[in-house]
């Protein structure tokens, strides 16, 4: 049995995402971000397909994406409040890593397992950022699901989609604890 790591368990039992709108600079530089990406790439990956990749959006790219969100929202006639919220997620972010699900042909690994692995990479990156002392939040939103937007703005291929935008920076305020699931209501014990 592996050696217990009580500090890691304490972190997992108390981890809390930081709302993206409360993040500011500084954000991790490339040297500080590489260990976080390395941790995210250690996510479970049945078949070693690496069904994900990372796009790091730094300040210039964040501004370009924010403008693209505004233009696409207008083309789709999205409500102004929704459009402004989606734009602000990028315009106000100190750094964002787009975790991209990459569906790969496999006779053994079904597409759904690849989707799960991409989601696990999002959580691994989020937790790595939090464990390193950064504020971080995992967002998606309408723009992440709009095929035209992700193809034109992020250069995604047909077999790719956004699993999540992980915003990372310095937290300005600690969020309050929120209600957690009732384990009794969601756990079934089977002994036979």
PDB file of N, CA, C and O in Angstrom, residues 113-190:
ATOM      1  N   UNK A 113     -14.911   7.519 -22.644  1.00  0.00           N
ATOM      2  CA  UNK A 113     -13.763   7.441 -21.746  1.00  0.00           C
ATOM      3  C   UNK A 113     -12.753   8.543 -22.050  1.00  0.00           C
ATOM      4  O   UNK A 113     -12.077   9.044 -21.147  1.00  0.00           O
ATOM      5  N   UNK A 114     -12.648   8.933 -23.299  1.00  0.00           N
ATOM      6  CA  UNK A 114     -11.755  10.031 -23.664  1.00  0.00           C
ATOM      7  C   UNK A 114     -12.298  11.358 -23.118  1.00  0.00           C
ATOM      8  O   UNK A 114     -11.535  12.209 -22.649  1.00  0.00           O
ATOM      9  N   UNK A 115     -13.608  11.510 -23.164  1.00  0.00           N
ATOM     10  CA  UNK A 115     -14.240  12.699 -22.585  1.00  0.00           C
ATOM     11  C   UNK A 115     -13.977  12.757 -21.092  1.00  0.00           C
ATOM     12  O   UNK A 115     -13.639  13.823 -20.552  1.00  0.00           O
ATOM     13  N   UNK A 116     -14.152  11.629 -20.406  1.00  0.00           N
ATOM     14  CA  UNK A 116     -13.880  11.599 -18.962  1.00  0.00           C
ATOM     15  C   UNK A 116     -12.434  11.975 -18.667  1.00  0.00           C
ATOM     16  O   UNK A 116     -12.150  12.701 -17.704  1.00  0.00           O
ATOM     17  N   UNK A 117     -11.501  11.497 -19.470  1.00  0.00           N
ATOM     18  CA  UNK A 117     -10.094  11.802 -19.252  1.00  0.00           C
ATOM     19  C   UNK A 117      -9.832  13.300 -19.418  1.00  0.00           C
ATOM     20  O   UNK A 117      -9.068  13.902 -18.643  1.00  0.00           O
ATOM     21  N   UNK A 118     -10.467  13.926 -20.397  1.00  0.00           N
ATOM     22  CA  UNK A 118     -10.308  15.368 -20.587  1.00  0.00           C
ATOM     23  C   UNK A 118     -10.869  16.134 -19.390  1.00  0.00           C
ATOM     24  O   UNK A 118     -10.266  17.109 -18.928  1.00  0.00           O
ATOM     25  N   UNK A 119     -12.005  15.687 -18.864  1.00  0.00           N
ATOM     26  CA  UNK A 119     -12.555  16.309 -17.664  1.00  0.00           C
ATOM     27  C   UNK A 119     -11.631  16.132 -16.469  1.00  0.00           C
ATOM     28  O   UNK A 119     -11.447  17.049 -15.660  1.00  0.00           O
ATOM     29  N   UNK A 120     -11.021  14.956 -16.377  1.00  0.00           N
ATOM     30  CA  UNK A 120     -10.067  14.701 -15.292  1.00  0.00           C
ATOM     31  C   UNK A 120      -8.850  15.613 -15.423  1.00  0.00           C
ATOM     32  O   UNK A 120      -8.311  16.088 -14.410  1.00  0.00           O
ATOM     33  N   UNK A 121      -8.422  15.902 -16.650  1.00  0.00           N
ATOM     34  CA  UNK A 121      -7.300  16.823 -16.859  1.00  0.00           C
ATOM     35  C   UNK A 121      -7.666  18.224 -16.376  1.00  0.00           C
ATOM     36  O   UNK A 121      -6.832  18.925 -15.792  1.00  0.00           O
ATOM     37  N   UNK A 122      -8.921  18.625 -16.592  1.00  0.00           N
ATOM     38  CA  UNK A 122      -9.375  19.930 -16.087  1.00  0.00           C
ATOM     39  C   UNK A 122      -9.273  19.984 -14.572  1.00  0.00           C
ATOM     40  O   UNK A 122      -8.735  20.945 -14.008  1.00  0.00           O
ATOM     41  N   UNK A 123      -9.788  18.953 -13.910  1.00  0.00           N
ATOM     42  CA  UNK A 123      -9.761  18.939 -12.446  1.00  0.00           C
ATOM     43  C   UNK A 123      -8.333  18.847 -11.930  1.00  0.00           C
ATOM     44  O   UNK A 123      -7.970  19.502 -10.945  1.00  0.00           O
ATOM     45  N   UNK A 124      -7.498  18.071 -12.591  1.00  0.00           N
ATOM     46  CA  UNK A 124      -6.102  17.962 -12.167  1.00  0.00           C
ATOM     47  C   UNK A 124      -5.391  19.308 -12.282  1.00  0.00           C
ATOM     48  O   UNK A 124      -4.632  19.697 -11.385  1.00  0.00           O
ATOM     49  N   UNK A 125      -5.640  20.046 -13.354  1.00  0.00           N
ATOM     50  CA  UNK A 125      -5.030  21.364 -13.518  1.00  0.00           C
ATOM     51  C   UNK A 125      -5.565  22.335 -12.467  1.00  0.00           C
ATOM     52  O   UNK A 125      -4.798  23.089 -11.856  1.00  0.00           O
ATOM     53  N   UNK A 126      -6.857  22.320 -12.256  1.00  0.00           N
ATOM     54  CA  UNK A 126      -7.467  23.177 -11.243  1.00  0.00           C
ATOM     55  C   UNK A 126      -6.860  22.904  -9.874  1.00  0.00           C
ATOM     56  O   UNK A 126      -6.435  23.823  -9.165  1.00  0.00           O
ATOM     57  N   UNK A 127      -6.792  21.633  -9.492  1.00  0.00           N
ATOM     58  CA  UNK A 127      -6.244  21.276  -8.184  1.00  0.00           C
ATOM     59  C   UNK A 127      -4.756  21.593  -8.080  1.00  0.00           C
ATOM     60  O   UNK A 127      -4.278  22.025  -7.029  1.00  0.00           O
ATOM     61  N   UNK A 128      -4.013  21.398  -9.161  1.00  0.00           N
ATOM     62  CA  UNK A 128      -2.584  21.727  -9.140  1.00  0.00           C
ATOM     63  C   UNK A 128      -2.386  23.222  -8.909  1.00  0.00           C
ATOM     64  O   UNK A 128      -1.500  23.633  -8.149  1.00  0.00           O
ATOM     65  N   UNK A 129      -3.206  24.037  -9.562  1.00  0.00           N
ATOM     66  CA  UNK A 129      -3.108  25.489  -9.369  1.00  0.00           C
ATOM     67  C   UNK A 129      -3.445  25.867  -7.935  1.00  0.00           C
ATOM     68  O   UNK A 129      -2.719  26.634  -7.291  1.00  0.00           O
ATOM     69  N   UNK A 130      -4.530  25.321  -7.414  1.00  0.00           N
ATOM     70  CA  UNK A 130      -4.930  25.625  -6.034  1.00  0.00           C
ATOM     71  C   UNK A 130      -3.875  25.146  -5.042  1.00  0.00           C
ATOM     72  O   UNK A 130      -3.529  25.866  -4.098  1.00  0.00           O
ATOM     73  N   UNK A 131      -3.353  23.947  -5.251  1.00  0.00           N
ATOM     74  CA  UNK A 131      -2.348  23.392  -4.342  1.00  0.00           C
ATOM     75  C   UNK A 131      -1.053  24.200  -4.381  1.00  0.00           C
ATOM     76  O   UNK A 131      -0.295  24.202  -3.413  1.00  0.00           O
ATOM     77  N   UNK A 132      -0.828  24.913  -5.471  1.00  0.00           N
ATOM     78  CA  UNK A 132       0.379  25.730  -5.612  1.00  0.00           C
ATOM     79  C   UNK A 132       0.182  27.147  -5.080  1.00  0.00           C
ATOM     80  O   UNK A 132       1.085  27.976  -5.185  1.00  0.00           O
ATOM     81  N   UNK A 133      -1.000  27.413  -4.548  1.00  0.00           N
ATOM     82  CA  UNK A 133      -1.253  28.720  -3.945  1.00  0.00           C
ATOM     83  C   UNK A 133      -1.902  29.743  -4.854  1.00  0.00           C
ATOM     84  O   UNK A 133      -2.095  30.889  -4.460  1.00  0.00           O
ATOM     85  N   UNK A 134      -2.267  29.346  -6.060  1.00  0.00           N
ATOM     86  CA  UNK A 134      -2.958  30.253  -6.975  1.00  0.00           C
ATOM     87  C   UNK A 134      -4.458  30.167  -6.754  1.00  0.00           C
ATOM     88  O   UNK A 134      -4.965  29.151  -6.288  1.00  0.00           O
ATOM     89  N   UNK A 135      -5.173  31.196  -7.146  1.00  0.00           N
ATOM     90  CA  UNK A 135      -6.618  31.108  -7.253  1.00  0.00           C
ATOM     91  C   UNK A 135      -6.921  30.516  -8.623  1.00  0.00           C
ATOM     92  O   UNK A 135      -6.206  30.788  -9.589  1.00  0.00           O
ATOM     93  N   UNK A 136      -7.948  29.692  -8.698  1.00  0.00           N
ATOM     94  CA  UNK A 136      -8.258  29.066  -9.992  1.00  0.00           C
ATOM     95  C   UNK A 136      -9.732  28.698 -10.061  1.00  0.00           C
ATOM     96  O   UNK A 136     -10.355  28.420  -9.030  1.00  0.00           O
ATOM     97  N   UNK A 137     -10.258  28.681 -11.285  1.00  0.00           N
ATOM     98  CA  UNK A 137     -11.655  28.348 -11.509  1.00  0.00           C
ATOM     99  C   UNK A 137     -11.797  27.681 -12.869  1.00  0.00           C
ATOM    100  O   UNK A 137     -11.114  28.050 -13.824  1.00  0.00           O
ATOM    101  N   UNK A 138     -12.710  26.716 -12.939  1.00  0.00           N
ATOM    102  CA  UNK A 138     -13.002  25.975 -14.177  1.00  0.00           C
ATOM    103  C   UNK A 138     -14.321  26.492 -14.711  1.00  0.00           C
ATOM    104  O   UNK A 138     -15.357  26.356 -14.062  1.00  0.00           O
ATOM    105  N   UNK A 139     -14.307  27.095 -15.893  1.00  0.00           N
ATOM    106  CA  UNK A 139     -15.514  27.613 -16.527  1.00  0.00           C
ATOM    107  C   UNK A 139     -15.700  27.005 -17.908  1.00  0.00           C
ATOM    108  O   UNK A 139     -14.744  26.531 -18.520  1.00  0.00           O
ATOM    109  N   UNK A 140     -16.927  27.066 -18.379  1.00  0.00           N
ATOM    110  CA  UNK A 140     -17.226  26.735 -19.776  1.00  0.00           C
ATOM    111  C   UNK A 140     -18.074  27.878 -20.327  1.00  0.00           C
ATOM    112  O   UNK A 140     -17.567  28.954 -20.539  1.00  0.00           O
ATOM    113  N   UNK A 141     -19.352  27.664 -20.549  1.00  0.00           N
ATOM    114  CA  UNK A 141     -20.219  28.711 -21.084  1.00  0.00           C
ATOM    115  C   UNK A 141     -20.524  28.493 -22.551  1.00  0.00           C
ATOM    116  O   UNK A 141     -19.949  27.626 -23.214  1.00  0.00           O
ATOM    117  N   UNK A 142     -21.436  29.307 -23.071  1.00  0.00           N
ATOM    118  CA  UNK A 142     -21.935  29.115 -24.425  1.00  0.00           C
ATOM    119  C   UNK A 142     -20.818  29.144 -25.468  1.00  0.00           C
ATOM    120  O   UNK A 142     -20.856  28.380 -26.428  1.00  0.00           O
ATOM    121  N   UNK A 143     -19.836  30.021 -25.291  1.00  0.00           N
ATOM    122  CA  UNK A 143     -18.771  30.139 -26.300  1.00  0.00           C
ATOM    123  C   UNK A 143     -17.971  28.849 -26.426  1.00  0.00           C
ATOM    124  O   UNK A 143     -17.532  28.481 -27.520  1.00  0.00           O
ATOM    125  N   UNK A 144     -17.796  28.139 -25.326  1.00  0.00           N
ATOM    126  CA  UNK A 144     -17.012  26.901 -25.372  1.00  0.00           C
ATOM    127  C   UNK A 144     -17.718  25.806 -26.163  1.00  0.00           C
ATOM    128  O   UNK A 144     -17.072  24.865 -26.621  1.00  0.00           O
ATOM    129  N   UNK A 145     -19.033  25.940 -26.332  1.00  0.00           N
ATOM    130  CA  UNK A 145     -19.808  24.918 -27.038  1.00  0.00           C
ATOM    131  C   UNK A 145     -20.183  25.328 -28.459  1.00  0.00           C
ATOM    132  O   UNK A 145     -20.810  24.553 -29.187  1.00  0.00           O
ATOM    133  N   UNK A 146     -19.817  26.552 -28.839  1.00  0.00           N
ATOM    134  CA  UNK A 146     -20.156  27.043 -30.171  1.00  0.00           C
ATOM    135  C   UNK A 146     -19.069  26.619 -31.159  1.00  0.00           C
ATOM    136  O   UNK A 146     -17.930  27.063 -31.089  1.00  0.00           O
ATOM    137  N   UNK A 147     -19.436  25.743 -32.068  1.00  0.00           N
ATOM    138  CA  UNK A 147     -18.475  25.150 -33.003  1.00  0.00           C
ATOM    139  C   UNK A 147     -17.747  26.213 -33.833  1.00  0.00           C
ATOM    140  O   UNK A 147     -16.535  26.133 -34.035  1.00  0.00           O
ATOM    141  N   UNK A 148     -18.476  27.189 -34.329  1.00  0.00           N
ATOM    142  CA  UNK A 148     -17.853  28.240 -35.133  1.00  0.00           C
ATOM    143  C   UNK A 148     -16.848  29.028 -34.302  1.00  0.00           C
ATOM    144  O   UNK A 148     -15.722  29.287 -34.747  1.00  0.00           O
ATOM    145  N   UNK A 149     -17.241  29.399 -33.091  1.00  0.00           N
ATOM    146  CA  UNK A 149     -16.354  30.182 -32.233  1.00  0.00           C
ATOM    147  C   UNK A 149     -15.057  29.430 -31.939  1.00  0.00           C
ATOM    148  O   UNK A 149     -13.972  29.971 -32.104  1.00  0.00           O
ATOM    149  N   UNK A 150     -15.157  28.176 -31.503  1.00  0.00           N
ATOM    150  CA  UNK A 150     -13.941  27.442 -31.118  1.00  0.00           C
ATOM    151  C   UNK A 150     -13.058  27.134 -32.321  1.00  0.00           C
ATOM    152  O   UNK A 150     -11.835  27.108 -32.209  1.00  0.00           O
ATOM    153  N   UNK A 151     -13.678  26.914 -33.491  1.00  0.00           N
ATOM    154  CA  UNK A 151     -12.881  26.651 -34.693  1.00  0.00           C
ATOM    155  C   UNK A 151     -12.150  27.908 -35.145  1.00  0.00           C
ATOM    156  O   UNK A 151     -10.946  27.879 -35.422  1.00  0.00           O
ATOM    157  N   UNK A 152     -12.861  29.024 -35.193  1.00  0.00           N
ATOM    158  CA  UNK A 152     -12.262  30.259 -35.704  1.00  0.00           C
ATOM    159  C   UNK A 152     -11.336  30.932 -34.694  1.00  0.00           C
ATOM    160  O   UNK A 152     -10.313  31.499 -35.073  1.00  0.00           O
ATOM    161  N   UNK A 153     -11.681  30.882 -33.428  1.00  0.00           N
ATOM    162  CA  UNK A 153     -10.926  31.628 -32.423  1.00  0.00           C
ATOM    163  C   UNK A 153      -9.785  30.817 -31.816  1.00  0.00           C
ATOM    164  O   UNK A 153      -8.709  31.347 -31.556  1.00  0.00           O
ATOM    165  N   UNK A 154     -10.023  29.525 -31.586  1.00  0.00           N
ATOM    166  CA  UNK A 154      -9.004  28.682 -30.960  1.00  0.00           C
ATOM    167  C   UNK A 154      -8.350  27.713 -31.936  1.00  0.00           C
ATOM    168  O   UNK A 154      -7.400  27.032 -31.582  1.00  0.00           O
ATOM    169  N   UNK A 155      -8.860  27.632 -33.156  1.00  0.00           N
ATOM    170  CA  UNK A 155      -8.275  26.744 -34.158  1.00  0.00           C
ATOM    171  C   UNK A 155      -8.562  25.278 -33.925  1.00  0.00           C
ATOM    172  O   UNK A 155      -7.786  24.422 -34.355  1.00  0.00           O
ATOM    173  N   UNK A 156      -9.685  24.964 -33.273  1.00  0.00           N
ATOM    174  CA  UNK A 156     -10.004  23.570 -32.984  1.00  0.00           C
ATOM    175  C   UNK A 156     -10.428  22.821 -34.241  1.00  0.00           C
ATOM    176  O   UNK A 156     -11.144  23.353 -35.089  1.00  0.00           O
ATOM    177  N   UNK A 157      -9.989  21.573 -34.321  1.00  0.00           N
ATOM    178  CA  UNK A 157     -10.357  20.688 -35.423  1.00  0.00           C
ATOM    179  C   UNK A 157     -11.714  20.057 -35.122  1.00  0.00           C
ATOM    180  O   UNK A 157     -12.245  20.171 -34.012  1.00  0.00           O
ATOM    181  N   UNK A 158     -12.257  19.347 -36.087  1.00  0.00           N
ATOM    182  CA  UNK A 158     -13.570  18.720 -35.932  1.00  0.00           C
ATOM    183  C   UNK A 158     -13.615  17.707 -34.787  1.00  0.00           C
ATOM    184  O   UNK A 158     -14.657  17.503 -34.183  1.00  0.00           O
ATOM    185  N   UNK A 159     -12.499  17.063 -34.508  1.00  0.00           N
ATOM    186  CA  UNK A 159     -12.477  16.044 -33.453  1.00  0.00           C
ATOM    187  C   UNK A 159     -12.106  16.637 -32.088  1.00  0.00           C
ATOM    188  O   UNK A 159     -11.807  15.911 -31.159  1.00  0.00           O
ATOM    189  N   UNK A 160     -12.152  17.964 -31.975  1.00  0.00           N
ATOM    190  CA  UNK A 160     -11.772  18.633 -30.729  1.00  0.00           C
ATOM    191  C   UNK A 160     -12.918  19.477 -30.199  1.00  0.00           C
ATOM    192  O   UNK A 160     -13.726  20.001 -30.971  1.00  0.00           O
ATOM    193  N   UNK A 161     -12.933  19.621 -28.871  1.00  0.00           N
ATOM    194  CA  UNK A 161     -13.874  20.535 -28.234  1.00  0.00           C
ATOM    195  C   UNK A 161     -13.283  20.996 -26.902  1.00  0.00           C
ATOM    196  O   UNK A 161     -12.393  20.362 -26.352  1.00  0.00           O
ATOM    197  N   UNK A 162     -13.825  22.097 -26.402  1.00  0.00           N
ATOM    198  CA  UNK A 162     -13.341  22.644 -25.136  1.00  0.00           C
ATOM    199  C   UNK A 162     -13.923  21.817 -23.998  1.00  0.00           C
ATOM    200  O   UNK A 162     -15.139  21.701 -23.858  1.00  0.00           O
ATOM    201  N   UNK A 163     -13.035  21.254 -23.171  1.00  0.00           N
ATOM    202  CA  UNK A 163     -13.480  20.571 -21.954  1.00  0.00           C
ATOM    203  C   UNK A 163     -13.637  21.575 -20.830  1.00  0.00           C
ATOM    204  O   UNK A 163     -14.494  21.424 -19.954  1.00  0.00           O
ATOM    205  N   UNK A 164     -12.810  22.612 -20.844  1.00  0.00           N
ATOM    206  CA  UNK A 164     -12.927  23.641 -19.828  1.00  0.00           C
ATOM    207  C   UNK A 164     -11.900  24.739 -20.021  1.00  0.00           C
ATOM    208  O   UNK A 164     -10.846  24.523 -20.627  1.00  0.00           O
ATOM    209  N   UNK A 165     -12.260  25.914 -19.521  1.00  0.00           N
ATOM    210  CA  UNK A 165     -11.330  27.031 -19.445  1.00  0.00           C
ATOM    211  C   UNK A 165     -10.926  27.146 -17.981  1.00  0.00           C
ATOM    212  O   UNK A 165     -11.776  27.412 -17.126  1.00  0.00           O
ATOM    213  N   UNK A 166      -9.653  26.931 -17.687  1.00  0.00           N
ATOM    214  CA  UNK A 166      -9.166  27.025 -16.321  1.00  0.00           C
ATOM    215  C   UNK A 166      -8.497  28.385 -16.167  1.00  0.00           C
ATOM    216  O   UNK A 166      -7.441  28.639 -16.743  1.00  0.00           O
ATOM    217  N   UNK A 167      -9.139  29.260 -15.414  1.00  0.00           N
ATOM    218  CA  UNK A 167      -8.625  30.602 -15.164  1.00  0.00           C
ATOM    219  C   UNK A 167      -7.758  30.541 -13.913  1.00  0.00           C
ATOM    220  O   UNK A 167      -8.173  29.986 -12.890  1.00  0.00           O
ATOM    221  N   UNK A 168      -6.555  31.124 -14.000  1.00  0.00           N
ATOM    222  CA  UNK A 168      -5.586  31.046 -12.905  1.00  0.00           C
ATOM    223  C   UNK A 168      -5.011  32.426 -12.645  1.00  0.00           C
ATOM    224  O   UNK A 168      -4.637  33.137 -13.582  1.00  0.00           O
ATOM    225  N   UNK A 169      -4.936  32.786 -11.375  1.00  0.00           N
ATOM    226  CA  UNK A 169      -4.353  34.069 -11.004  1.00  0.00           C
ATOM    227  C   UNK A 169      -4.219  34.178  -9.499  1.00  0.00           C
ATOM    228  O   UNK A 169      -4.181  33.170  -8.786  1.00  0.00           O
ATOM    229  N   UNK A 170      -4.165  35.394  -9.034  1.00  0.00           N
ATOM    230  CA  UNK A 170      -4.066  35.684  -7.608  1.00  0.00           C
ATOM    231  C   UNK A 170      -5.462  35.989  -7.094  1.00  0.00           C
ATOM    232  O   UNK A 170      -6.155  36.839  -7.665  1.00  0.00           O
ATOM    233  N   UNK A 171      -5.854  35.308  -6.030  1.00  0.00           N
ATOM    234  CA  UNK A 171      -7.195  35.548  -5.508  1.00  0.00           C
ATOM    235  C   UNK A 171      -7.220  36.853  -4.723  1.00  0.00           C
ATOM    236  O   UNK A 171      -6.252  37.212  -4.066  1.00  0.00           O
ATOM    237  N   UNK A 172      -8.330  37.574  -4.847  1.00  0.00           N
ATOM    238  CA  UNK A 172      -8.486  38.835  -4.125  1.00  0.00           C
ATOM    239  C   UNK A 172      -9.323  38.666  -2.867  1.00  0.00           C
ATOM    240  O   UNK A 172      -9.294  39.521  -1.994  1.00  0.00           O
ATOM    241  N   UNK A 173     -10.097  37.589  -2.808  1.00  0.00           N
ATOM    242  CA  UNK A 173     -10.899  37.320  -1.611  1.00  0.00           C
ATOM    243  C   UNK A 173     -11.203  35.837  -1.555  1.00  0.00           C
ATOM    244  O   UNK A 173     -11.458  35.204  -2.579  1.00  0.00           O
ATOM    245  N   UNK A 174     -11.160  35.293  -0.349  1.00  0.00           N
ATOM    246  CA  UNK A 174     -11.477  33.875  -0.165  1.00  0.00           C
ATOM    247  C   UNK A 174     -12.986  33.700  -0.207  1.00  0.00           C
ATOM    248  O   UNK A 174     -13.714  34.420   0.477  1.00  0.00           O
ATOM    249  N   UNK A 175     -13.464  32.774  -1.010  1.00  0.00           N
ATOM    250  CA  UNK A 175     -14.912  32.571  -1.091  1.00  0.00           C
ATOM    251  C   UNK A 175     -15.425  31.857   0.161  1.00  0.00           C
ATOM    252  O   UNK A 175     -14.692  31.106   0.803  1.00  0.00           O
ATOM    253  N   UNK A 176     -16.685  32.081   0.500  1.00  0.00           N
ATOM    254  CA  UNK A 176     -17.249  31.353   1.635  1.00  0.00           C
ATOM    255  C   UNK A 176     -17.427  29.881   1.275  1.00  0.00           C
ATOM    256  O   UNK A 176     -17.511  29.530   0.089  1.00  0.00           O
ATOM    257  N   UNK A 177     -17.456  29.050   2.278  1.00  0.00           N
ATOM    258  CA  UNK A 177     -17.726  27.628   2.041  1.00  0.00           C
ATOM    259  C   UNK A 177     -19.134  27.511   1.484  1.00  0.00           C
ATOM    260  O   UNK A 177     -20.002  28.326   1.760  1.00  0.00           O
ATOM    261  N   UNK A 178     -19.349  26.502   0.684  1.00  0.00           N
ATOM    262  CA  UNK A 178     -20.686  26.291   0.116  1.00  0.00           C
ATOM    263  C   UNK A 178     -21.199  24.937   0.570  1.00  0.00           C
ATOM    264  O   UNK A 178     -20.417  24.075   0.990  1.00  0.00           O
ATOM    265  N   UNK A 179     -22.495  24.715   0.482  1.00  0.00           N
ATOM    266  CA  UNK A 179     -23.031  23.408   0.885  1.00  0.00           C
ATOM    267  C   UNK A 179     -22.418  22.297   0.038  1.00  0.00           C
ATOM    268  O   UNK A 179     -22.184  22.464  -1.158  1.00  0.00           O
ATOM    269  N   UNK A 180     -22.157  21.186   0.661  1.00  0.00           N
ATOM    270  CA  UNK A 180     -21.580  20.029  -0.017  1.00  0.00           C
ATOM    271  C   UNK A 180     -22.617  18.916  -0.078  1.00  0.00           C
ATOM    272  O   UNK A 180     -23.590  18.896   0.664  1.00  0.00           O
ATOM    273  N   UNK A 181     -22.398  17.941  -0.967  1.00  0.00           N
ATOM    274  CA  UNK A 181     -23.377  16.853  -1.113  1.00  0.00           C
ATOM    275  C   UNK A 181     -23.571  16.071   0.181  1.00  0.00           C
ATOM    276  O   UNK A 181     -22.652  15.916   0.983  1.00  0.00           O
ATOM    277  N   UNK A 182     -24.789  15.581   0.350  1.00  0.00           N
ATOM    278  CA  UNK A 182     -25.125  14.718   1.477  1.00  0.00           C
ATOM    279  C   UNK A 182     -24.696  13.300   1.087  1.00  0.00           C
ATOM    280  O   UNK A 182     -25.336  12.653   0.255  1.00  0.00           O
ATOM    281  N   UNK A 183     -23.614  12.814   1.658  1.00  0.00           N
ATOM    282  CA  UNK A 183     -23.081  11.501   1.282  1.00  0.00           C
ATOM    283  C   UNK A 183     -24.077  10.378   1.500  1.00  0.00           C
ATOM    284  O   UNK A 183     -24.110   9.412   0.740  1.00  0.00           O
ATOM    285  N   UNK A 184     -24.887  10.486   2.537  1.00  0.00           N
ATOM    286  CA  UNK A 184     -25.903   9.453   2.777  1.00  0.00           C
ATOM    287  C   UNK A 184     -26.885   9.359   1.612  1.00  0.00           C
ATOM    288  O   UNK A 184     -27.335   8.279   1.262  1.00  0.00           O
ATOM    289  N   UNK A 185     -27.191  10.493   0.996  1.00  0.00           N
ATOM    290  CA  UNK A 185     -28.165  10.511  -0.085  1.00  0.00           C
ATOM    291  C   UNK A 185     -27.582  10.022  -1.408  1.00  0.00           C
ATOM    292  O   UNK A 185     -28.318   9.573  -2.281  1.00  0.00           O
ATOM    293  N   UNK A 186     -26.267  10.082  -1.563  1.00  0.00           N
ATOM    294  CA  UNK A 186     -25.677   9.738  -2.859  1.00  0.00           C
ATOM    295  C   UNK A 186     -24.796   8.489  -2.824  1.00  0.00           C
ATOM    296  O   UNK A 186     -24.158   8.154  -3.809  1.00  0.00           O
ATOM    297  N   UNK A 187     -24.756   7.805  -1.672  1.00  0.00           N
ATOM    298  CA  UNK A 187     -23.891   6.645  -1.542  1.00  0.00           C
ATOM    299  C   UNK A 187     -24.709   5.388  -1.290  1.00  0.00           C
ATOM    300  O   UNK A 187     -25.576   5.364  -0.413  1.00  0.00           O
ATOM    301  N   UNK A 188     -24.440   4.364  -2.064  1.00  0.00           N
ATOM    302  CA  UNK A 188     -25.041   3.053  -1.853  1.00  0.00           C
ATOM    303  C   UNK A 188     -23.933   2.084  -1.503  1.00  0.00           C
ATOM    304  O   UNK A 188     -22.910   2.033  -2.211  1.00  0.00           O
ATOM    305  N   UNK A 189     -24.068   1.381  -0.427  1.00  0.00           N
ATOM    306  CA  UNK A 189     -23.080   0.377  -0.004  1.00  0.00           C
ATOM    307  C   UNK A 189     -23.596  -0.997  -0.405  1.00  0.00           C
ATOM    308  O   UNK A 189     -24.732  -1.352  -0.073  1.00  0.00           O
ATOM    309  N   UNK A 190     -22.804  -1.762  -1.110  1.00  0.00           N
ATOM    310  CA  UNK A 190     -23.201  -3.119  -1.517  1.00  0.00           C
ATOM    311  C   UNK A 190     -22.164  -4.091  -0.982  1.00  0.00           C
ATOM    312  O   UNK A 190     -20.981  -3.952  -1.261  1.00  0.00           O
TER     313      UNK A 190
END
